[in-house]
CSV table of C-alpha atoms and ligand atoms in Angstrom, one decimal:
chain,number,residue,atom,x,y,z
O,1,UNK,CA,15.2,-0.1,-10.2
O,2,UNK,CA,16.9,-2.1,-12.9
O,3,UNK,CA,20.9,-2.7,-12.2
O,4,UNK,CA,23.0,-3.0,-14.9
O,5,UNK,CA,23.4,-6.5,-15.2
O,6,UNK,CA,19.2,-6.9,-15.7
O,7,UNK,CA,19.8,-3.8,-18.3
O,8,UNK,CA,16.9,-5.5,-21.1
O,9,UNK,CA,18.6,-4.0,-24.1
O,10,UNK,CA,22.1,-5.0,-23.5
O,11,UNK,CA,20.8,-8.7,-22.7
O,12,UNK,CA,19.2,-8.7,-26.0
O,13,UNK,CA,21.9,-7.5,-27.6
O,14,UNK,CA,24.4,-10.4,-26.1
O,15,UNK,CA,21.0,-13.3,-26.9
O,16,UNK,CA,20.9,-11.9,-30.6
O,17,UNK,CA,24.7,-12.0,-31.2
O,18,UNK,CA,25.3,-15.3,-29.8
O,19,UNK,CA,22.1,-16.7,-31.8
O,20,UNK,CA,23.6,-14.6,-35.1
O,21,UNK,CA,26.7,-16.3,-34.7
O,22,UNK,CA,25.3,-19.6,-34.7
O,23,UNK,CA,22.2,-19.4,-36.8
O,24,UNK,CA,22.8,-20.1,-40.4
O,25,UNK,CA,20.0,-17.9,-42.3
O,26,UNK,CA,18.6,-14.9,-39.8
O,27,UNK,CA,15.0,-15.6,-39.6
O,28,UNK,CA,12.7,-12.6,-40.3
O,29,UNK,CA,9.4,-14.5,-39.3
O,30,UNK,CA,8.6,-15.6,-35.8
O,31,UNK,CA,6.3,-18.0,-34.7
O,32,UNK,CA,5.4,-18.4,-31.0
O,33,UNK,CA,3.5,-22.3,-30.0
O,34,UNK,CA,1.0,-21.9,-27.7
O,35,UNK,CA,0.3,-24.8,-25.3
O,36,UNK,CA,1.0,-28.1,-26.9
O,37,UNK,CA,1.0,-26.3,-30.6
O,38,UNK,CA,4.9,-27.1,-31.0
O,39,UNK,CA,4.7,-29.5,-33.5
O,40,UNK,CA,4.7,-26.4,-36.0
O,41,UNK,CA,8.2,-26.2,-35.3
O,42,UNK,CA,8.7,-29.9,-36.2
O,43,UNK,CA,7.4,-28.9,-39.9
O,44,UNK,CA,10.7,-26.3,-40.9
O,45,UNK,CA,13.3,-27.3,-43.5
O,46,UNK,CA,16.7,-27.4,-42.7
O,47,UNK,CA,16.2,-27.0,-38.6
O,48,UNK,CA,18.8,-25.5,-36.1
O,49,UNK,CA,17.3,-26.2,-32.8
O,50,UNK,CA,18.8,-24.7,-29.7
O,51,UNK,CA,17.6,-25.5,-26.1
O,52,UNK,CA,16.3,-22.8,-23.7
O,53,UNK,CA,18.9,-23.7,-21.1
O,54,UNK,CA,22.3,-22.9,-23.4
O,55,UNK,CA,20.9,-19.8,-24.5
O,56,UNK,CA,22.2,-16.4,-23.0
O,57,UNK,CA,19.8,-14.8,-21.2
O,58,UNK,CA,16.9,-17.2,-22.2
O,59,UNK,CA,14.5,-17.7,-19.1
O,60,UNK,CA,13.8,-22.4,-19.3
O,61,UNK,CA,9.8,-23.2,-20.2
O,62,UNK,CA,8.5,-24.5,-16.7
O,63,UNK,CA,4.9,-25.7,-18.3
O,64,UNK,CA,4.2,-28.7,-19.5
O,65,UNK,CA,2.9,-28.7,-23.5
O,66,UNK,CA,6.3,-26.2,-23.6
O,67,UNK,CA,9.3,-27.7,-24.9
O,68,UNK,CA,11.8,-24.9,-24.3
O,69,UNK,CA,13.5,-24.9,-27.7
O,70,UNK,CA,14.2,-22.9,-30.4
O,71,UNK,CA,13.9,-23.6,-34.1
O,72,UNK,CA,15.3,-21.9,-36.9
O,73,UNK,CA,14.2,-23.3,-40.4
O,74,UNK,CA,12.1,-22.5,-43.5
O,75,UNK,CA,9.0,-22.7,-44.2
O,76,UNK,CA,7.4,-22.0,-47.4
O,77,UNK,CA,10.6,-20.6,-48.5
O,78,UNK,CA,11.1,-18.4,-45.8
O,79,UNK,CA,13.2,-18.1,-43.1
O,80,UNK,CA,11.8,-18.4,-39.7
O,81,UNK,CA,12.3,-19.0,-36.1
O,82,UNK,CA,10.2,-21.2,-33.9
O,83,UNK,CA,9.9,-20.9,-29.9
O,84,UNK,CA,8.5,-24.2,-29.3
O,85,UNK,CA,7.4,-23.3,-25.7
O,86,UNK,CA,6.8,-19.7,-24.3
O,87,UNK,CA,7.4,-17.8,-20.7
O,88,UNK,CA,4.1,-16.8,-18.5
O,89,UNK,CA,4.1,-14.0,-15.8
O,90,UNK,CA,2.9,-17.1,-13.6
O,91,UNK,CA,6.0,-19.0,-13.9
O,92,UNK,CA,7.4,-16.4,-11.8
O,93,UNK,CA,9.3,-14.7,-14.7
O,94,UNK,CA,9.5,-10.7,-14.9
O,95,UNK,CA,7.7,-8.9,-18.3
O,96,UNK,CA,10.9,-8.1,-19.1
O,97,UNK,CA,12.1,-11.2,-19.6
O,98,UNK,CA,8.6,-13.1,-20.9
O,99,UNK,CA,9.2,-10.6,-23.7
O,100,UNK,CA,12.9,-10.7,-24.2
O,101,UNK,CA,12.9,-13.1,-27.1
O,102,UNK,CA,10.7,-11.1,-28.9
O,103,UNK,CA,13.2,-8.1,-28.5
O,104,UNK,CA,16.1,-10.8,-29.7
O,105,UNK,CA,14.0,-11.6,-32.8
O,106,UNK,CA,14.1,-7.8,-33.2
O,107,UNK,CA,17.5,-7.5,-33.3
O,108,UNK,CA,18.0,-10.6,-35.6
O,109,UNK,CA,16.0,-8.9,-38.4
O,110,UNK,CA,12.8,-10.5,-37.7
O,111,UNK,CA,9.9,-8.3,-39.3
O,112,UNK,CA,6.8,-10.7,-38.6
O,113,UNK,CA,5.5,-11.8,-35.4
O,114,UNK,CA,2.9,-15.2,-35.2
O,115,UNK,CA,1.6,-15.7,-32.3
O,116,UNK,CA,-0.7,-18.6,-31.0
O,117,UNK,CA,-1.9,-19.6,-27.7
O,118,UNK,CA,-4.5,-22.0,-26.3
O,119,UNK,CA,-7.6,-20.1,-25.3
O,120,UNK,CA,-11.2,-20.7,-23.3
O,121,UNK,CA,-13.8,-19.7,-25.1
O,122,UNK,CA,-16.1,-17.2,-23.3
O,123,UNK,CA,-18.3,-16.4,-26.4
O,124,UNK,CA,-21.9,-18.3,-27.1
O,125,UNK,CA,-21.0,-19.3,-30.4
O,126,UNK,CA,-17.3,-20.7,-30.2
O,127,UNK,CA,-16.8,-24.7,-30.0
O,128,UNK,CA,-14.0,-26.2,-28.4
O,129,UNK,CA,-11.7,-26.8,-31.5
O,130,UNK,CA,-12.6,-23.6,-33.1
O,131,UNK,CA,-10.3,-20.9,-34.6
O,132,UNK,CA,-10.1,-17.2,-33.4
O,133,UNK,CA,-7.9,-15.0,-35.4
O,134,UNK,CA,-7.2,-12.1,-32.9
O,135,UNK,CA,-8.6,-8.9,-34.0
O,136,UNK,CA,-7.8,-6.9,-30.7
O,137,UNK,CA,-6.6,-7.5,-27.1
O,138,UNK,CA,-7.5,-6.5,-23.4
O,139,UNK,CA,-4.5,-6.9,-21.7
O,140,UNK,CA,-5.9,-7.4,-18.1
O,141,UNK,CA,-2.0,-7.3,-16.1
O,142,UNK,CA,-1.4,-4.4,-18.0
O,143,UNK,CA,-4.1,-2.2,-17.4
O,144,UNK,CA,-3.3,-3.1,-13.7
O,145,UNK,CA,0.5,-1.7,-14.2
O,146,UNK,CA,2.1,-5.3,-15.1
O,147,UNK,CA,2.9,-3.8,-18.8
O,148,UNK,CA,6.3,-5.4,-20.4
O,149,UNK,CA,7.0,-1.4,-21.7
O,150,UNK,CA,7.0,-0.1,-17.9
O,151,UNK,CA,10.1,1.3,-16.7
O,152,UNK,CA,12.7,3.8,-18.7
O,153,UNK,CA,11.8,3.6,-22.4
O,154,UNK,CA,14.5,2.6,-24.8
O,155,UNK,CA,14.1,4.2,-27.8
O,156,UNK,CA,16.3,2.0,-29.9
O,157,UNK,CA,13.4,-0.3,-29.8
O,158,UNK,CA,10.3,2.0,-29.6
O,159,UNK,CA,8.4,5.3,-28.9
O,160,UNK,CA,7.2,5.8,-24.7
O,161,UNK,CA,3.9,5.6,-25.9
O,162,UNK,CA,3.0,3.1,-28.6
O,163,UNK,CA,0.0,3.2,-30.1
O,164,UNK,CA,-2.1,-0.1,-30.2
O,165,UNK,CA,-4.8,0.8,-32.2
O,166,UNK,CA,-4.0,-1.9,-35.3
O,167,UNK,CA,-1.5,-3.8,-33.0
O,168,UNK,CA,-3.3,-7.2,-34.9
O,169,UNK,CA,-2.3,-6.4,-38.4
O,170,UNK,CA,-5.0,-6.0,-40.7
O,171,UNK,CA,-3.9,-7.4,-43.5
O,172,UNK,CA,-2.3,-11.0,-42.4
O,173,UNK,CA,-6.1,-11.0,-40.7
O,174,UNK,CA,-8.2,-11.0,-43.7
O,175,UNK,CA,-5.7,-13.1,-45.6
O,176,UNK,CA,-5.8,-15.8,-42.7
O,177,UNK,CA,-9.5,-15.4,-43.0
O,178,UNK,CA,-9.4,-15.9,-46.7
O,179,UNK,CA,-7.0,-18.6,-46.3
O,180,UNK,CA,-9.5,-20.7,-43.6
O,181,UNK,CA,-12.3,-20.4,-46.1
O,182,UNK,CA,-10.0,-22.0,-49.0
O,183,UNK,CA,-9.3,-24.6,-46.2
O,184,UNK,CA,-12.5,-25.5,-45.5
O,185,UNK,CA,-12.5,-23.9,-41.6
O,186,UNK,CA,-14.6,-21.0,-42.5
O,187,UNK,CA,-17.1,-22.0,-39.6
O,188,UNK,CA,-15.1,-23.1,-37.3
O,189,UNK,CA,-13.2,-19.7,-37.3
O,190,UNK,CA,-14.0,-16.0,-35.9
O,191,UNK,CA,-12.3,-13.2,-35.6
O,192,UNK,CA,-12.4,-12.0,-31.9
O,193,UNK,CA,-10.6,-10.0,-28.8
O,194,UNK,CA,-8.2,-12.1,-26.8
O,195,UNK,CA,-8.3,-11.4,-22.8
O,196,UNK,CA,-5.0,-11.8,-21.3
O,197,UNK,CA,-5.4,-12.6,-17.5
O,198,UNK,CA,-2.3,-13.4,-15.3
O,199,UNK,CA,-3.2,-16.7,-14.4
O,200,UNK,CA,-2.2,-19.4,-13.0
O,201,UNK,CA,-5.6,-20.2,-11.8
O,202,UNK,CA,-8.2,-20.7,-14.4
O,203,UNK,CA,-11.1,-18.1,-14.3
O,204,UNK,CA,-14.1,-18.3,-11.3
O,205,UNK,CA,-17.8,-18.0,-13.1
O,206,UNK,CA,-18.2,-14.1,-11.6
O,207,UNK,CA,-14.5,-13.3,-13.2
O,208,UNK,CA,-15.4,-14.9,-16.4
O,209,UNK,CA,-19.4,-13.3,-16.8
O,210,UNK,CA,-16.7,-9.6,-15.9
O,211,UNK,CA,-14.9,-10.1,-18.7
O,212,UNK,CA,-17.6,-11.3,-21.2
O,213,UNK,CA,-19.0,-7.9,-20.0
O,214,UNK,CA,-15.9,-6.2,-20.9
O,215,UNK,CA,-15.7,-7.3,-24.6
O,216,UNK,CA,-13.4,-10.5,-24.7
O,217,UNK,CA,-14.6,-13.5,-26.9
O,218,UNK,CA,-11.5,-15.6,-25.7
O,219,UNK,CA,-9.2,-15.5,-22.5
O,220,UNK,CA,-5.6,-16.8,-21.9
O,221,UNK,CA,-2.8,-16.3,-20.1
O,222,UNK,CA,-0.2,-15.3,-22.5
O,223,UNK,CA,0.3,-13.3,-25.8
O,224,UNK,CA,-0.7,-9.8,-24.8
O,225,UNK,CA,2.7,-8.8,-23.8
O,226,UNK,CA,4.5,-10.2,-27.0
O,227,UNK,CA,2.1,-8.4,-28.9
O,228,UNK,CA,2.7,-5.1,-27.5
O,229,UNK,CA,6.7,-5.8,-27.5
O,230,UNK,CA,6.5,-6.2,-30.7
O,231,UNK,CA,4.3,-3.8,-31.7
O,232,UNK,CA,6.5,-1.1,-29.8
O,233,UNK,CA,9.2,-2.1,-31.6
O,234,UNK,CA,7.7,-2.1,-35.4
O,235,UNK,CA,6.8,-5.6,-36.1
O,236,UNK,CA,4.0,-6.8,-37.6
O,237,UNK,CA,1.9,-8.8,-35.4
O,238,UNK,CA,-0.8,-11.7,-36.4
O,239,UNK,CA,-2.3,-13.4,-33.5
O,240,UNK,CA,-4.3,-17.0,-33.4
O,241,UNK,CA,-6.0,-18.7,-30.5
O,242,UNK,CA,-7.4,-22.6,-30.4
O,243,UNK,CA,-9.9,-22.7,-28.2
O,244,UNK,CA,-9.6,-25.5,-26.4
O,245,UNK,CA,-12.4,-25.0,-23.9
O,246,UNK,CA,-15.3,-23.6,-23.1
O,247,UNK,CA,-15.3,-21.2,-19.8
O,248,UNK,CA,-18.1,-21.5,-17.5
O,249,UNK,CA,-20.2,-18.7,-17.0
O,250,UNK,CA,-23.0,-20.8,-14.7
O,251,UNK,CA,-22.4,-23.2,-11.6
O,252,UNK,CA,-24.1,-26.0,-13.5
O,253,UNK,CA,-23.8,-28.3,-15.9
O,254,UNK,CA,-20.0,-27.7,-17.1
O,255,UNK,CA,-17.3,-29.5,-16.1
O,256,UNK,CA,-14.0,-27.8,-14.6
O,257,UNK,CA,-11.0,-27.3,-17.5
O,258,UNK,CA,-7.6,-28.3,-16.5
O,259,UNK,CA,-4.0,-28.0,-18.4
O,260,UNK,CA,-4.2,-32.0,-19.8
O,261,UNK,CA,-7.7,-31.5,-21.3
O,262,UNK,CA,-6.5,-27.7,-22.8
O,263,UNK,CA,-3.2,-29.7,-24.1
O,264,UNK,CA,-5.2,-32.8,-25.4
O,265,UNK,CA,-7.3,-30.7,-27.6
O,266,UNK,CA,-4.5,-28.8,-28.9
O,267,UNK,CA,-2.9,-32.2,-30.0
O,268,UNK,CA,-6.1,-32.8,-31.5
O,269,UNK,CA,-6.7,-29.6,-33.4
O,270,UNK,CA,-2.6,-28.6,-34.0
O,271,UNK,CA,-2.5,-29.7,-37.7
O,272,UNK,CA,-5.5,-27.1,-38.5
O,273,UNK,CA,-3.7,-24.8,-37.0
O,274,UNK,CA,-0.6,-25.6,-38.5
O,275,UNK,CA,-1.7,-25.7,-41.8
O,276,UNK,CA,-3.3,-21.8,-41.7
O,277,UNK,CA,-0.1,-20.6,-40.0
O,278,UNK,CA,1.9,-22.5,-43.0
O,279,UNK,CA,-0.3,-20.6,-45.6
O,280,UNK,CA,-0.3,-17.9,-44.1
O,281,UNK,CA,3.7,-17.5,-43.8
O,282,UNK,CA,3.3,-18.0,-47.8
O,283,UNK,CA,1.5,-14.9,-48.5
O,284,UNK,CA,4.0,-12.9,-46.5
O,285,UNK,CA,6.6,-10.8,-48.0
O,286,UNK,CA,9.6,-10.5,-46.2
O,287,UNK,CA,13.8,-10.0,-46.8
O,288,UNK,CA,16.7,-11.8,-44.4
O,289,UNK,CA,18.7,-9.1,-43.5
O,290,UNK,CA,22.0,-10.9,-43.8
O,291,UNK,CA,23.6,-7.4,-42.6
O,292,UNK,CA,21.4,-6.6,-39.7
O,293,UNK,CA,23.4,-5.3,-37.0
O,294,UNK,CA,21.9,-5.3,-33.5
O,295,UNK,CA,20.9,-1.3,-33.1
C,301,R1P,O1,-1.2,-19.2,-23.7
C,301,R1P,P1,-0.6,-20.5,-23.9
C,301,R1P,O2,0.9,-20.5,-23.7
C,301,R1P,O3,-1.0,-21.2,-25.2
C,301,R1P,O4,-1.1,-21.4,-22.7
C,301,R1P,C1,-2.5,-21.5,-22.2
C,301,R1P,O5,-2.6,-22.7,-21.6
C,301,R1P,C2,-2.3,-22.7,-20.2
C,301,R1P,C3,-3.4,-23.2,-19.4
C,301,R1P,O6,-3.8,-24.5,-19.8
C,301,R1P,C4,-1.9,-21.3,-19.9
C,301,R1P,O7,-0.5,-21.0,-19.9
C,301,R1P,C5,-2.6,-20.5,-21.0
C,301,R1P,O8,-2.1,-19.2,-21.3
């Protein structure tokens, strides 16, 4: 089922060494943009940036709001690596390979994933604008059998069964929440579980009243699978979604979203966003690994 050539951990392996090579400190925080949240990249010291398309391995960002590069930098004082643009399921791209820079991060030393997506808002009380720390995922492709871990388990990068029970780490969540209040966001920001659906289509009203009756305050189309790469292979995890619009749930009286409108109010809402994920990288302790060797 997977040949040689597609074999995930030797691809990471080559994608981490040719990025070691090059990189001048190894980052041990990554950040992932969500749709139009790039400019957080634009805000490291000392950037490296490397497009998609001269990168081993590296699948190219197809979407608009995704830039395709990445960015290695400090911020805060620490050192971290940007993707300024992420891979979807719906861009025709296999788990394997949506997930494959997170793996790559692994392998560079990275201890720390942040990940941020634009999200609809299927809860009563969340604006368009508002924060939702993630607290806890349904991953909708996965429960069907799309899961990013399916196939033989490598266990240089995790167990066959992971658990996910505090996948969204507890602690960078209360800090963020701590850190929104000193902000001034308190009330624009919840805590909340992030649906991942495969997408490309934007929900109907019947699929979005299903998965308000399953439990999910927010639903997007991305982040699930990093976040259970990543948790498989020991990271820490902290998820954030903007909500950038509000999902219908009735046949009147709401207009239809489309990707301009979701990558207009991330324009208008990045620097919030920007400046929690800034704070928060503050608070975190972490150590390059100048002698990391891929496993
Ligand atoms: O999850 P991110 O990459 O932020 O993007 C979200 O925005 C796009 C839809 O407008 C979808 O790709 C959805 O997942």
């Amino acid at each position: 089922m997977y040949s040689k050539k597609e074999s995930r951990y030797e691809n990471c392996e080559e994608t981490a060494r040719w990025l070691r090579d090059r990189v001048r400190t190894p980052p041990c925080i990554a950040i992932i943009c969500g749709s139009g949240l790039g400019l957080l990249a634009d805000t490291l010291c000392d950037p490296q940036v490397f497009s998609y398309s001269q990168i081993p391995n590296f699948p190219t960002s197809t979407v608009p709001g995704h830039a395709g590069e990445l960015v290695f930098g400090t911020l805060q004082g620490k050192s971290c690596v940007c993707m300024k643009g992420r891979f979807h399921v719906y861009e025709g791209y296999p788990l394997w390979k949506v997930t494959l820079p997170v793996r790559v991060f692994k392998l560079m030393g990275v201890q720390v994933l942040l990940v941020t997506n634009a999200a609809g808002s299927l809860c009563e009380t969340y604006r368009t604008g508002d924060l939702m720390i993630i607290r806890d995922h349904i991953n909708m492709p996965g429960l069907a059998s799309l899961n990013p871990l399916i196939g033989p388990n490598d266990d240089r990068f995790g167990p066959r069964f992971p658990s996910l029970w505090d996948t969204y780490d507890p602690n960078l969540r209360s800090t963020a929440l701590e850190i929104t209040h000193r902000l001034g966001h308190a009330k624009l920001t919840h805590e909340g579980v992030y649906c991942m659906v495969g997408g490309p289509n934007f929900e109907s009203v019947a699929e979005a009243k299903f998965l308000r009756l399953l439990g999910a305050d927010a639903v997007g189309m991305s982040t699930a699978p990093e976040a259970v790469v990543a948790k498989h292979c020991g990271m820490r995890v902290f998820g954030l979604s903007l909500i950038t619009n509000r999902v219908a749930q009735g046949y009147e009286g709401q207009e239809a979203v489309d990707h301009n409108s979701v990558l207009e109010v991330s324009k208008w809402r990045s620097q919030i966003l920007q400046d929690l994920v800034t704070e928060l990288v503050a608070t975190i302790c972490c150590q390059v690994d100048n002698d990391q060797q891929p496993y």
